[in-house]
Coordinates of C-alpha atoms and ligand atoms in Angstrom, one line a residue:
M1 CA 15.9 -61.4 -81.9
T2 CA 17.0 -59.2 -84.8
R3 CA 17.7 -60.3 -88.3
S4 CA 21.4 -59.4 -88.0
Q5 CA 21.7 -61.4 -84.7
L6 CA 20.1 -64.4 -86.5
V7 CA 22.5 -64.1 -89.4
L8 CA 25.5 -63.9 -87.0
M9 CA 24.4 -66.9 -85.0
S10 CA 23.7 -69.0 -88.1
V11 CA 27.2 -68.2 -89.6
I12 CA 29.0 -69.1 -86.3
T13 CA 26.9 -72.3 -85.9
A14 CA 27.7 -73.3 -89.5
L15 CA 31.4 -72.7 -88.9
V16 CA 31.3 -74.8 -85.7
V17 CA 29.5 -77.6 -87.6
L18 CA 32.0 -77.4 -90.5
V19 CA 35.0 -77.5 -88.1
V20 CA 33.6 -80.4 -86.1
A21 CA 32.7 -82.3 -89.3
V22 CA 36.0 -81.8 -91.0
S23 CA 38.1 -82.5 -87.9
G24 CA 35.8 -85.5 -87.0
S25 CA 36.2 -87.1 -90.4
L26 CA 40.0 -86.6 -90.4
A27 CA 40.3 -88.0 -86.9
E28 CA 38.1 -91.0 -87.9
H29 CA 40.2 -91.6 -91.0
S30 CA 43.5 -91.5 -89.1
L31 CA 42.1 -93.7 -86.3
R32 CA 40.9 -96.3 -88.7
E33 CA 44.3 -96.2 -90.6
R34 CA 46.2 -96.6 -87.3
E35 CA 44.1 -99.4 -86.0
M36 CA 44.2 -101.1 -89.4
A37 CA 48.0 -100.9 -89.5
K38 CA 48.2 -102.2 -86.0
F39 CA 46.0 -105.1 -86.9
T40 CA 47.9 -105.8 -90.1
R41 CA 51.2 -105.9 -88.3
S42 CA 49.9 -108.2 -85.6
L43 CA 48.3 -110.4 -88.1
E44 CA 51.5 -110.6 -90.1
R45 CA 53.4 -111.7 -87.1
R46 CA 50.8 -114.3 -86.3
A47 CA 50.8 -115.5 -90.0
M48 CA 54.6 -115.9 -89.7
L49 CA 54.0 -118.0 -86.6
V50 CA 51.5 -120.2 -88.4
R51 CA 53.9 -120.5 -91.4
E52 CA 56.5 -121.8 -88.9
L53 CA 54.0 -124.3 -87.6
T54 CA 53.3 -125.6 -91.1
S55 CA 56.9 -125.5 -92.2
G56 CA 57.9 -128.9 -93.6
L57 CA 54.5 -129.8 -94.7
P58 CA 53.9 -129.6 -98.4
F59 CA 50.7 -127.7 -99.3
D60 CA 49.1 -130.4 -101.1
V61 CA 45.5 -131.7 -101.4
A62 CA 46.7 -135.1 -100.4
Q63 CA 47.9 -133.6 -97.0
R64 CA 44.5 -132.0 -96.4
D65 CA 43.8 -133.9 -93.2
A66 CA 47.0 -132.9 -91.6
L67 CA 46.8 -129.3 -92.9
D68 CA 43.3 -128.7 -91.7
A69 CA 44.2 -130.1 -88.3
I70 CA 47.1 -127.7 -88.2
A71 CA 44.8 -124.8 -89.3
D72 CA 42.5 -125.6 -86.5
R73 CA 45.3 -125.6 -83.9
A74 CA 46.9 -122.5 -85.4
Q75 CA 43.6 -120.7 -85.1
R76 CA 43.6 -121.2 -81.4
A77 CA 47.2 -120.0 -81.2
A78 CA 46.8 -117.0 -83.5
A79 CA 43.3 -116.1 -82.4
A80 CA 42.5 -115.7 -86.1
R81 CA 40.9 -117.7 -88.8
V82 CA 43.6 -119.6 -90.5
T83 CA 43.4 -120.8 -94.1
L84 CA 46.0 -122.8 -95.9
I85 CA 46.0 -122.5 -99.7
T86 CA 47.9 -124.3 -102.3
S87 CA 49.8 -122.5 -105.1
S88 CA 46.9 -123.2 -107.4
G89 CA 44.5 -121.5 -105.0
A90 CA 42.8 -124.6 -103.6
V91 CA 42.0 -124.5 -99.9
V92 CA 43.7 -127.4 -98.1
G93 CA 43.0 -126.3 -94.5
D94 CA 40.6 -123.8 -92.9
S95 CA 40.0 -123.4 -89.2
D96 CA 36.4 -122.2 -89.9
V97 CA 35.5 -124.9 -92.5
P98 CA 35.0 -128.5 -91.5
L99 CA 37.3 -130.9 -93.2
G100 CA 34.5 -132.6 -95.1
K101 CA 33.5 -129.4 -96.8
L102 CA 37.0 -128.3 -97.8
S103 CA 36.6 -129.9 -101.2
E104 CA 33.5 -127.8 -101.9
V105 CA 35.3 -124.5 -101.2
E106 CA 36.0 -122.6 -104.4
S107 CA 39.5 -121.7 -105.5
H108 CA 41.0 -118.7 -103.6
A109 CA 43.5 -117.9 -106.4
D110 CA 41.6 -114.7 -107.4
R111 CA 41.5 -113.3 -103.8
P112 CA 43.6 -110.1 -103.9
E113 CA 45.7 -111.1 -100.8
V114 CA 46.2 -114.6 -102.1
R115 CA 47.2 -113.3 -105.5
A116 CA 49.8 -111.0 -103.9
A117 CA 51.2 -113.9 -101.7
L118 CA 51.4 -116.2 -104.7
E119 CA 53.5 -113.5 -106.3
G120 CA 55.8 -113.7 -103.3
R121 CA 54.6 -110.6 -101.4
V122 CA 52.6 -110.2 -98.2
G123 CA 49.0 -109.4 -99.4
S124 CA 46.2 -107.9 -97.4
S125 CA 42.6 -107.0 -98.0
T126 CA 39.6 -105.9 -96.0
R127 CA 36.1 -107.0 -97.1
R128 CA 33.0 -108.6 -95.9
S129 CA 33.3 -112.3 -95.6
D130 CA 30.6 -114.3 -97.3
T131 CA 31.4 -117.1 -95.0
V132 CA 31.1 -115.3 -91.6
G133 CA 29.1 -112.3 -92.8
R134 CA 31.3 -109.6 -91.0
P135 CA 34.1 -107.3 -92.3
L136 CA 37.3 -109.2 -92.1
L137 CA 40.9 -108.2 -92.6
Y138 CA 42.7 -110.9 -94.7
L139 CA 46.4 -111.2 -94.7
A140 CA 48.3 -113.7 -96.7
I141 CA 52.0 -114.5 -96.7
P142 CA 53.9 -116.8 -99.2
D143 CA 55.0 -120.1 -97.9
A144 CA 58.7 -120.2 -97.1
L145 CA 59.0 -123.4 -98.9
G146 CA 57.8 -121.6 -102.0
V147 CA 54.6 -123.4 -102.4
G148 CA 51.2 -122.4 -100.9
V149 CA 50.0 -119.5 -98.9
V150 CA 49.2 -119.0 -95.3
R151 CA 46.3 -116.7 -94.9
L152 CA 44.9 -115.3 -91.6
A153 CA 41.7 -113.4 -91.2
V154 CA 40.4 -111.4 -88.2
D155 CA 37.2 -109.7 -87.6
V156 CA 37.8 -105.9 -87.9
S157 CA 34.3 -104.9 -86.7
D158 CA 36.1 -103.8 -83.5
I159 CA 37.8 -101.1 -85.4
D160 CA 34.3 -99.9 -86.6
G161 CA 33.2 -100.0 -83.0
A162 CA 36.1 -97.8 -82.0
V163 CA 35.5 -95.4 -84.9
A164 CA 31.7 -95.3 -84.0
E165 CA 32.7 -94.5 -80.4
L166 CA 34.9 -91.7 -81.6
R167 CA 32.2 -90.5 -83.9
H168 CA 29.7 -90.5 -81.0
S169 CA 32.1 -88.5 -78.9
L170 CA 32.7 -86.1 -81.7
I171 CA 28.9 -85.6 -82.2
V172 CA 28.5 -84.9 -78.4
A173 CA 31.5 -82.5 -78.5
G174 CA 30.0 -80.9 -81.7
A175 CA 26.6 -80.4 -80.0
I176 CA 28.2 -78.8 -77.0
G177 CA 30.3 -76.7 -79.4
I178 CA 27.2 -75.6 -81.3
A179 CA 25.3 -74.7 -78.1
A180 CA 28.3 -72.8 -76.8
A181 CA 28.7 -71.1 -80.2
I182 CA 25.0 -70.1 -80.3
A183 CA 25.2 -68.7 -76.7
V184 CA 28.5 -66.9 -77.4
S185 CA 27.3 -65.5 -80.7
F186 CA 24.0 -64.4 -79.2
G187 CA 25.8 -62.7 -76.4
L188 CA 28.4 -61.1 -78.7
S189 CA 25.9 -59.9 -81.2
W190 CA 23.7 -58.5 -78.4
L191 CA 26.7 -56.7 -77.0
T192 CA 27.8 -55.5 -80.4
L193 CA 24.4 -54.5 -81.6
R194 CA 23.4 -52.7 -78.3
P195 CA 24.8 -49.3 -79.3
L196 CA 23.3 -49.7 -82.7
R197 CA 20.0 -50.5 -81.2
E198 CA 20.2 -47.5 -79.0
M199 CA 21.0 -45.3 -82.0
R200 CA 18.1 -46.7 -83.9
R201 CA 15.8 -46.1 -81.0
A202 CA 17.0 -42.5 -80.7
A203 CA 16.8 -41.9 -84.5
D204 CA 13.3 -43.4 -84.5
S205 CA 12.1 -41.1 -81.7
I206 CA 13.8 -38.1 -83.3
A207 CA 12.1 -39.0 -86.6
G208 CA 8.9 -39.4 -84.7
G209 CA 9.1 -35.8 -83.5
D210 CA 10.7 -36.2 -80.0
L211 CA 13.5 -33.8 -80.6
G212 CA 14.6 -33.9 -77.0
S213 CA 15.8 -37.5 -77.3
R214 CA 19.6 -37.8 -77.1
L215 CA 22.2 -40.6 -77.3
T216 CA 24.6 -41.2 -74.4
A217 CA 28.1 -40.2 -75.4
R218 CA 30.3 -43.2 -76.1
G219 CA 34.1 -42.9 -76.7
I220 CA 35.7 -41.6 -79.8
D221 CA 35.3 -44.7 -82.0
E222 CA 33.1 -44.9 -85.1
L223 CA 30.0 -45.5 -83.1
G224 CA 30.9 -42.6 -80.8
G225 CA 31.3 -40.4 -83.8
I226 CA 27.9 -41.5 -85.2
S227 CA 26.2 -40.9 -81.7
T228 CA 27.7 -37.4 -81.6
A229 CA 26.6 -36.7 -85.2
I230 CA 23.0 -37.9 -84.5
N231 CA 22.9 -35.7 -81.3
Q232 CA 24.2 -32.7 -83.3
M233 CA 21.7 -33.4 -86.0
A234 CA 18.8 -33.6 -83.5
E235 CA 19.9 -30.3 -81.9
Q236 CA 20.1 -28.6 -85.2
I237 CA 16.7 -29.8 -86.3
R238 CA 15.3 -28.7 -82.9
E239 CA 16.8 -25.2 -83.3
R240 CA 15.5 -24.9 -86.9
I241 CA 12.1 -26.0 -85.9
E242 CA 12.1 -23.6 -83.0
E243 CA 13.2 -20.8 -85.3
T244 CA 10.5 -21.7 -87.9
T245 CA 7.8 -22.0 -85.2
S246 CA 8.7 -18.7 -83.7
E247 CA 8.8 -17.1 -87.1
K248 CA 5.5 -18.6 -87.9
D249 CA 4.1 -17.5 -84.5
Q250 CA 5.3 -14.0 -85.1
L251 CA 3.8 -13.9 -88.6
Q252 CA 0.5 -15.3 -87.2
A253 CA 0.6 -12.7 -84.4
V254 CA 1.2 -9.9 -86.9
L255 CA -1.5 -11.2 -89.1
N256 CA -3.9 -11.6 -86.2
G257 CA -3.2 -8.1 -85.1
M258 CA -4.2 -6.7 -88.4
V259 CA -7.5 -4.9 -88.9
E260 CA -7.7 -6.5 -92.4
G261 CA -8.6 -10.1 -93.1
V262 CA -5.8 -12.1 -94.7
L263 CA -6.1 -15.3 -96.7
V264 CA -3.3 -17.2 -98.4
V265 CA -4.1 -20.1 -100.8
D266 CA -1.8 -22.4 -102.7
I267 CA -1.9 -22.7 -106.5
A268 CA -4.7 -25.3 -106.3
G269 CA -6.8 -22.9 -104.3
R270 CA -6.4 -24.6 -100.9
V271 CA -6.0 -22.6 -97.8
L272 CA -2.5 -22.2 -96.5
L273 CA -2.9 -19.4 -94.0
L274 CA -5.6 -17.1 -92.6
N275 CA -5.8 -14.7 -89.7
D276 CA -8.3 -14.3 -86.9
R277 CA -9.9 -11.3 -88.6
L278 CA -10.9 -13.3 -91.6
R279 CA -12.2 -16.0 -89.4
E280 CA -14.4 -13.4 -87.8
F281 CA -15.5 -11.9 -91.1
Y282 CA -16.5 -15.3 -92.6
Q283 CA -17.3 -17.0 -89.3
I284 CA -14.7 -19.8 -89.7
P285 CA -14.5 -21.7 -86.4
N286 CA -12.3 -24.7 -87.3
E287 CA -8.8 -25.5 -88.6
V288 CA -9.1 -25.3 -92.3
F289 CA -5.6 -25.8 -93.5
G290 CA -5.6 -27.5 -96.9
C291 CA -9.4 -27.1 -97.5
P292 CA -10.6 -25.6 -100.7
V293 CA -11.3 -21.9 -100.4
L294 CA -14.9 -22.2 -101.5
E295 CA -15.6 -24.6 -98.7
V296 CA -14.1 -22.3 -96.2
V297 CA -15.4 -18.9 -97.3
R298 CA -18.5 -20.1 -99.1
D299 CA -18.4 -17.2 -101.5
A300 CA -18.1 -17.8 -105.2
E301 CA -17.0 -14.2 -105.7
V302 CA -14.0 -14.6 -103.5
D303 CA -13.1 -17.8 -105.2
A304 CA -13.4 -16.2 -108.6
L305 CA -11.3 -13.2 -107.5
L306 CA -8.5 -15.5 -106.3
G307 CA -8.7 -17.5 -109.5
E308 CA -8.4 -14.3 -111.5
A309 CA -5.4 -13.0 -109.4
A310 CA -3.7 -16.4 -109.8
A311 CA -3.9 -16.0 -113.6
T312 CA -2.3 -12.6 -113.8
D313 CA 0.8 -10.8 -112.7
H314 CA -1.2 -7.8 -111.5
A315 CA -3.0 -7.3 -108.3
V316 CA -6.8 -7.7 -108.6
S317 CA -9.1 -5.6 -106.5
R318 CA -12.9 -5.8 -106.1
K319 CA -15.7 -4.7 -103.8
I320 CA -17.4 -7.8 -102.4
T321 CA -20.6 -7.8 -100.3
T322 CA -21.2 -11.0 -98.3
I323 CA -24.3 -12.9 -99.0
R324 CA -24.8 -13.6 -95.3
A325 CA -27.4 -11.9 -93.1
D326 CA -24.9 -9.3 -91.8
R327 CA -24.1 -8.2 -95.4
R328 CA -20.6 -6.9 -94.8
T329 CA -18.8 -5.2 -97.6
F330 CA -15.1 -5.8 -98.3
R331 CA -12.6 -4.3 -100.6
V332 CA -10.5 -7.3 -101.5
H333 CA -7.0 -7.0 -103.0
A334 CA -5.5 -10.2 -104.3
V335 CA -2.1 -10.9 -105.8
R336 CA -0.2 -14.0 -106.6
F337 CA 3.2 -14.6 -105.1
P338 CA 6.0 -14.5 -105.7
A339 CA 4.7 -11.6 -107.9
G340 CA 5.9 -11.6 -111.4
S341 CA 7.9 -14.8 -111.3
G342 CA 7.2 -17.9 -113.3
S343 CA 7.2 -20.2 -110.3
R344 CA 3.8 -19.3 -108.8
T345 CA 3.2 -20.8 -105.4
G346 CA -0.1 -19.2 -104.4
T347 CA -2.2 -16.1 -104.0
V348 CA -2.6 -13.8 -101.0
A349 CA -5.8 -11.8 -100.5
V350 CA -6.3 -8.9 -98.1
F351 CA -9.9 -8.0 -97.0
H352 CA -10.6 -4.5 -95.9
D353 CA -13.9 -4.1 -94.1
I354 CA -15.6 -1.1 -95.7
T355 CA -19.1 -1.9 -94.4
E356 CA -19.1 1.2 -92.2
V357 CA -17.7 3.4 -94.9
A358 CA -20.3 2.1 -97.4
R359 CA -23.0 2.7 -94.8
L360 CA -21.9 6.2 -94.1
E361 CA -21.7 6.9 -97.8
A362 CA -25.3 5.7 -98.2
V363 CA -26.3 7.9 -95.2
R364 CA -24.5 10.9 -96.7
R365 CA -26.2 10.4 -100.1
D366 CA -29.6 10.0 -98.4
F367 CA -28.9 13.1 -96.3
V368 CA -27.9 15.3 -99.2
S369 CA -30.9 14.2 -101.2
N370 CA -33.3 14.6 -98.3
A371 CA -31.9 17.9 -97.2
S372 CA -32.0 19.3 -100.8
H373 CA -35.6 18.0 -101.1
E374 CA -36.6 19.7 -97.8
L375 CA -34.9 23.0 -98.7
R376 CA -36.2 23.1 -102.2
T377 CA -39.8 23.5 -101.2
P378 CA -39.5 26.6 -99.0
V379 CA -36.9 28.2 -101.3
A380 CA -39.2 27.6 -104.4
V381 CA -42.2 29.0 -102.5
I382 CA -40.3 32.1 -101.3
R383 CA -38.9 32.7 -104.8
G384 CA -42.3 32.3 -106.5
Y385 CA -44.1 34.7 -104.1
A386 CA -41.2 37.1 -104.2
E387 CA -41.4 37.2 -108.0
T388 CA -45.1 37.8 -107.8
L389 CA -44.5 40.7 -105.4
L390 CA -42.0 42.2 -107.8
D391 CA -44.9 42.9 -110.1
P392 CA -47.2 44.9 -107.8
A393 CA -49.7 45.8 -110.5
E394 CA -51.1 42.3 -110.6
L395 CA -51.7 42.1 -106.9
G396 CA -54.4 43.4 -104.7
A397 CA -53.6 44.5 -101.1
D398 CA -55.0 41.2 -99.6
D399 CA -53.0 39.1 -102.0
R400 CA -49.8 41.0 -101.2
Q401 CA -50.5 40.5 -97.5
S402 CA -51.1 36.8 -98.0
A403 CA -48.0 36.4 -100.2
L404 CA -45.9 38.1 -97.6
E405 CA -47.3 35.9 -94.9
T406 CA -46.5 32.8 -97.0
I407 CA -43.0 34.1 -97.6
H408 CA -42.6 34.7 -93.9
R409 CA -43.9 31.2 -93.0
H410 CA -41.5 29.5 -95.4
A411 CA -38.6 31.7 -94.3
I412 CA -39.2 30.5 -90.7
R413 CA -39.4 27.0 -91.9
L414 CA -36.2 27.5 -93.8
S415 CA -34.5 29.0 -90.8
N416 CA -35.8 26.1 -88.5
L417 CA -34.4 23.6 -91.0
V418 CA -31.0 25.3 -91.1
A419 CA -31.0 25.6 -87.3
D420 CA -31.8 21.9 -86.9
L421 CA -29.3 20.9 -89.4
L422 CA -26.6 23.0 -87.7
D423 CA -27.6 21.4 -84.3
L424 CA -27.4 18.0 -85.8
S425 CA -24.0 18.5 -87.4
A426 CA -22.7 20.0 -84.2
I427 CA -23.9 17.1 -82.1
E428 CA -22.7 14.5 -84.6
G429 CA -19.3 16.3 -84.9
R430 CA -19.1 16.1 -81.1
E431 CA -18.8 19.9 -81.1
V432 CA -20.4 20.1 -77.7
D433 CA -18.5 22.5 -75.6
S434 CA -20.0 21.9 -72.2
E435 CA -18.9 19.0 -70.0
P436 CA -21.4 16.7 -68.2
S437 CA -22.3 17.7 -64.6
R438 CA -24.9 16.9 -62.0
V439 CA -28.2 18.0 -63.3
D440 CA -31.5 17.7 -61.4
V441 CA -33.8 16.5 -64.2
A442 CA -36.9 16.9 -62.0
E443 CA -36.2 20.5 -61.3
L444 CA -35.3 21.1 -65.0
A445 CA -38.5 19.4 -66.2
A446 CA -40.6 21.4 -63.7
R447 CA -39.2 24.7 -65.0
L448 CA -39.7 23.8 -68.7
V449 CA -43.2 22.5 -68.1
G450 CA -44.0 25.7 -66.2
D451 CA -42.7 27.8 -69.1
S452 CA -44.7 26.0 -71.7
K453 CA -47.8 25.3 -69.7
Q454 CA -49.8 28.3 -70.8
R455 CA -48.9 27.9 -74.5
I456 CA -49.9 24.2 -74.4
E457 CA -53.1 24.7 -72.6
E458 CA -54.0 27.4 -75.1
Q459 CA -53.9 24.6 -77.7
G460 CA -56.6 22.8 -75.7
L461 CA -54.2 20.2 -74.2
E462 CA -53.8 19.2 -70.6
L463 CA -50.2 19.2 -69.3
E464 CA -49.3 17.2 -66.2
L465 CA -46.0 16.9 -64.4
A466 CA -44.9 14.1 -62.1
A467 CA -41.5 14.9 -60.7
P468 CA -41.9 14.4 -56.9
A469 CA -38.3 14.2 -55.9
P470 CA -35.0 15.6 -57.2
A471 CA -33.4 13.2 -59.7
W472 CA -29.7 13.9 -60.3
A473 CA -28.4 12.8 -63.7
W474 CA -24.8 13.0 -64.9
A475 CA -25.6 15.0 -68.1
R476 CA -25.3 18.3 -70.0
R477 CA -28.0 20.7 -68.9
Q478 CA -28.6 22.2 -72.2
A479 CA -28.9 18.9 -74.0
V480 CA -31.4 17.6 -71.5
E481 CA -33.4 20.9 -72.0
Q482 CA -33.4 20.5 -75.7
T483 CA -34.4 16.8 -75.5
L484 CA -37.3 17.5 -73.3
S485 CA -38.3 20.5 -75.3
N486 CA -38.3 18.5 -78.6
L487 CA -40.3 15.6 -77.1
L488 CA -42.8 18.1 -75.6
D489 CA -43.1 19.9 -78.9
N490 CA -43.8 16.6 -80.7
A491 CA -46.3 15.5 -78.1
C492 CA -48.2 18.8 -78.7
S493 CA -47.9 18.6 -82.5
Y494 CA -49.2 15.0 -82.7
T495 CA -52.0 15.2 -80.1
D496 CA -55.3 16.7 -81.0
A497 CA -57.1 19.3 -78.8
G498 CA -58.6 17.7 -75.7
G499 CA -55.7 15.3 -75.3
R500 CA -53.3 14.9 -72.4
I501 CA -49.6 15.2 -72.0
R502 CA -47.8 13.9 -69.0
V503 CA -44.1 14.6 -68.2
S504 CA -42.6 12.4 -65.4
V505 CA -39.1 12.2 -63.9
A506 CA -38.0 9.5 -61.5
A507 CA -34.7 8.0 -60.3
E508 CA -34.4 4.3 -61.3
G509 CA -31.4 2.5 -59.9
D510 CA -28.3 3.9 -61.6
A511 CA -30.4 5.9 -64.1
V512 CA -32.8 8.8 -64.2
M513 CA -35.9 8.1 -66.2
L514 CA -37.5 11.0 -68.1
Q515 CA -40.8 10.2 -69.8
V516 CA -43.1 12.2 -72.1
A517 CA -46.4 10.5 -72.7
D518 CA -49.3 11.8 -74.8
S519 CA -52.7 10.6 -75.7
G520 CA -52.2 11.6 -79.4
I521 CA -52.3 9.9 -82.8
G522 CA -49.7 7.3 -81.9
I523 CA -47.1 5.6 -84.2
S524 CA -47.5 2.3 -86.0
P525 CA -45.1 -0.4 -85.0
E526 CA -43.3 -0.4 -88.4
D527 CA -42.7 3.3 -88.1
Q528 CA -41.5 3.2 -84.5
H529 CA -37.9 2.2 -85.3
R530 CA -37.6 4.7 -88.2
I531 CA -38.8 7.9 -86.6
F532 CA -35.3 8.6 -85.2
E533 CA -33.9 8.7 -88.7
R534 CA -33.2 12.1 -90.2
F535 CA -36.1 13.5 -92.2
Y536 CA -38.3 10.5 -91.5
R537 CA -41.8 11.5 -91.0
V538 CA -44.9 9.3 -90.7
D539 CA -47.2 12.0 -92.1
A540 CA -45.1 14.6 -93.9
S541 CA -47.9 17.1 -94.5
R542 CA -49.0 17.1 -90.8
S543 CA -45.4 17.5 -89.8
R544 CA -45.0 20.4 -92.2
A545 CA -48.3 21.9 -91.0
V546 CA -47.0 22.1 -87.5
G547 CA -43.6 23.4 -88.6
G548 CA -41.7 20.1 -88.2
T549 CA -38.5 19.4 -90.0
G550 CA -38.2 15.7 -89.5
L551 CA -35.0 16.3 -87.6
G552 CA -36.3 16.7 -84.0
L553 CA -36.1 13.1 -82.9
S554 CA -32.8 12.6 -84.7
I555 CA -31.4 15.4 -82.7
V556 CA -32.9 14.0 -79.5
K557 CA -31.4 10.5 -80.2
H558 CA -27.9 12.0 -80.8
L559 CA -28.1 14.2 -77.7
V560 CA -29.2 11.3 -75.4
H561 CA -26.5 9.0 -76.9
S562 CA -23.8 11.7 -76.4
M563 CA -24.6 11.7 -72.7
G564 CA -24.4 7.9 -72.5
G565 CA -28.1 7.4 -72.2
R566 CA -30.8 5.7 -74.4
I567 CA -34.2 6.5 -75.8
D568 CA -37.1 4.2 -76.4
V569 CA -40.6 4.6 -77.7
E570 CA -43.8 2.8 -76.9
S571 CA -46.9 3.7 -78.9
Q572 CA -50.3 2.5 -80.1
L573 CA -52.0 4.0 -83.1
G574 CA -54.9 6.3 -81.9
R575 CA -54.0 5.7 -78.3
G576 CA -50.9 7.8 -77.8
S577 CA -47.1 7.5 -77.5
T578 CA -44.6 7.4 -74.6
F579 CA -41.0 8.4 -75.1
S580 CA -38.7 7.2 -72.4
V581 CA -35.2 8.7 -71.9
R582 CA -32.8 7.0 -69.5
L583 CA -29.8 9.1 -68.4
P584 CA -26.9 7.9 -66.2
A585 CA -27.5 8.9 -62.6
A586 CA -25.0 11.3 -61.0
P587 CA -22.8 9.4 -58.5
S588 CA -23.3 10.9 -55.1
D589 CA -19.6 11.8 -54.8
R590 CA -19.4 13.8 -58.0
G591 CA -19.7 17.5 -57.5
Ligands
ADP601 P1 -41.0 16.4 -87.0 O1 -40.3 17.7 -87.1 O2 -41.6 16.0 -88.2 O3 -41.8 16.3 -85.8 P2 -39.4 14.5 -85.6 O4 -38.0 13.9 -85.9 O5 -39.5 15.2 -84.3 O6 -39.8 15.4 -86.8 O7 -40.4 13.3 -85.6 C1 -40.4 12.4 -86.7 C2 -41.8 11.8 -86.9 O8 -42.1 11.0 -85.8 C3 -42.8 12.9 -87.0 O9 -42.9 13.4 -88.3 C4 -44.1 12.1 -86.6 O10 -44.6 11.5 -87.7 C5 -43.5 11.1 -85.6 N1 -43.7 11.5 -84.2 C6 -42.8 12.2 -83.4 N2 -43.3 12.3 -82.1 C7 -44.6 11.8 -82.2 C8 -45.6 11.7 -81.2 N3 -45.5 12.1 -79.9 N4 -46.8 11.1 -81.6 C9 -46.9 10.7 -82.8 N5 -46.0 10.7 -83.8 C10 -44.8 11.3 -83.5

């Protein structure tokens, strides 16, 4: 039961109680009045009768015997106590008092009804009788003969009985009235409050987020108007929320589609928004709305940059390298928004991933310094010897010959270097003109081994080929040739006389495996992953002595990758090395 129902029921009950009480007391009063008047009238008539009975007898103490006897008789006739009183107030006859005791009865002159009768009027009074101990109605009339008073008294407790009966009936009627009032008020309030309860339920569920909840339409009265208004309000809220959600989704979709990471924080440095890219950059898996930026990004530099941007009207930009293992480098631009206004609400930061750019920059720097270093030596040597040759007086014929040979050797070295650099830049720049086609690597290896066999064996090395069956790769013929030739050259260069070189070709599932194994000096494990870098040489002087440029394996790696293949090396110091090239096999249906 609601509070308002309780109030309504209490008010109605109180009203019923009030009405019953007021009307009950009025009814009781008028009943008592009417009964009393009836009693009085009947008593007066009976008193007159008694007066007639006593007419002729002087009310005198001397006549007490006769008067008392008359009083007793009159009592039977009048069905009331009869008292005969002299003009002085002495009782000379009383139906309720034995004759012998009459003399002891006190004077009745001060009794109100007696006083009135003595003054010649009919007097009446209701009071509790000391003699009989019950409420009595006394009525006194003056004696016709002018002396004495005839007084009659009747018990009026009957009237009280009648009034009590009436009161009892009123109480029963009141109780029924109250019960009916409670039931009616409960029903009425339930009916009246039902639409309000429905409205409240709908309003509660709308407030609780159920925007689909609607009130049933009800008429055009006030409640109907409120229902319509609530329904319209819910509809508008739903539309607004849908709009906002779709705008937010669009914004998030745009942000997530960006290559840059985006982070928006509020004025207190708590995260308002971020995109998927930033999650990826900083490996943020969870929902972080409202978390402090330092907790989310775990980078004091980012936190400091946002703080700086929040304190100025200008955009702040900085290069930040993460402290995590992947060490990514970002160019971060941060600006507070709305820019330039006094009411700052936050800061937005955009993270551009420049890791690759930074890496390429470093590679370029290294390359330029390595290339210049490599070029400087032959150029300096050539220049030195050329200057010496310009002054022929100082040189003997042998020296001149030796100087010319040195110049020749370094010129070849220079030309090798330039040729390798051009090759490398062509491969890196994807300037390869030929398209891949079916290449029988076994046949190609056999031809190349055949061509180099004599030269290699002259160096005191044994060359062996194991290419039993055709092995068709999807590759560029020239690139495979150059790859094998470089690997073979290296095997010769880094294997001492008496060693063995073995070239093998075999089809392996969806790949063609080309291997060049030697029993040469081998490569230490820490150098193995670096030998594919440009200009990297384990032993620079040995490389130079054999005409190496430090670019051969770098070219091989790029060629193999450009054909969709891969290259690996296995090597043990002093035991030899095996370079394995896997190339994609040519599908049988490709021509
Ligand atoms: P280079 O012109 O110096 O041979 P490469 O790029 O071909 O340049 O090779 C890089 C380095 O790798 C060489 O300097 C050498 O130290 C090492 N290397 C290459 N092939 C072999 C091999 N078969 N055995 C031992 N070391 C090798």
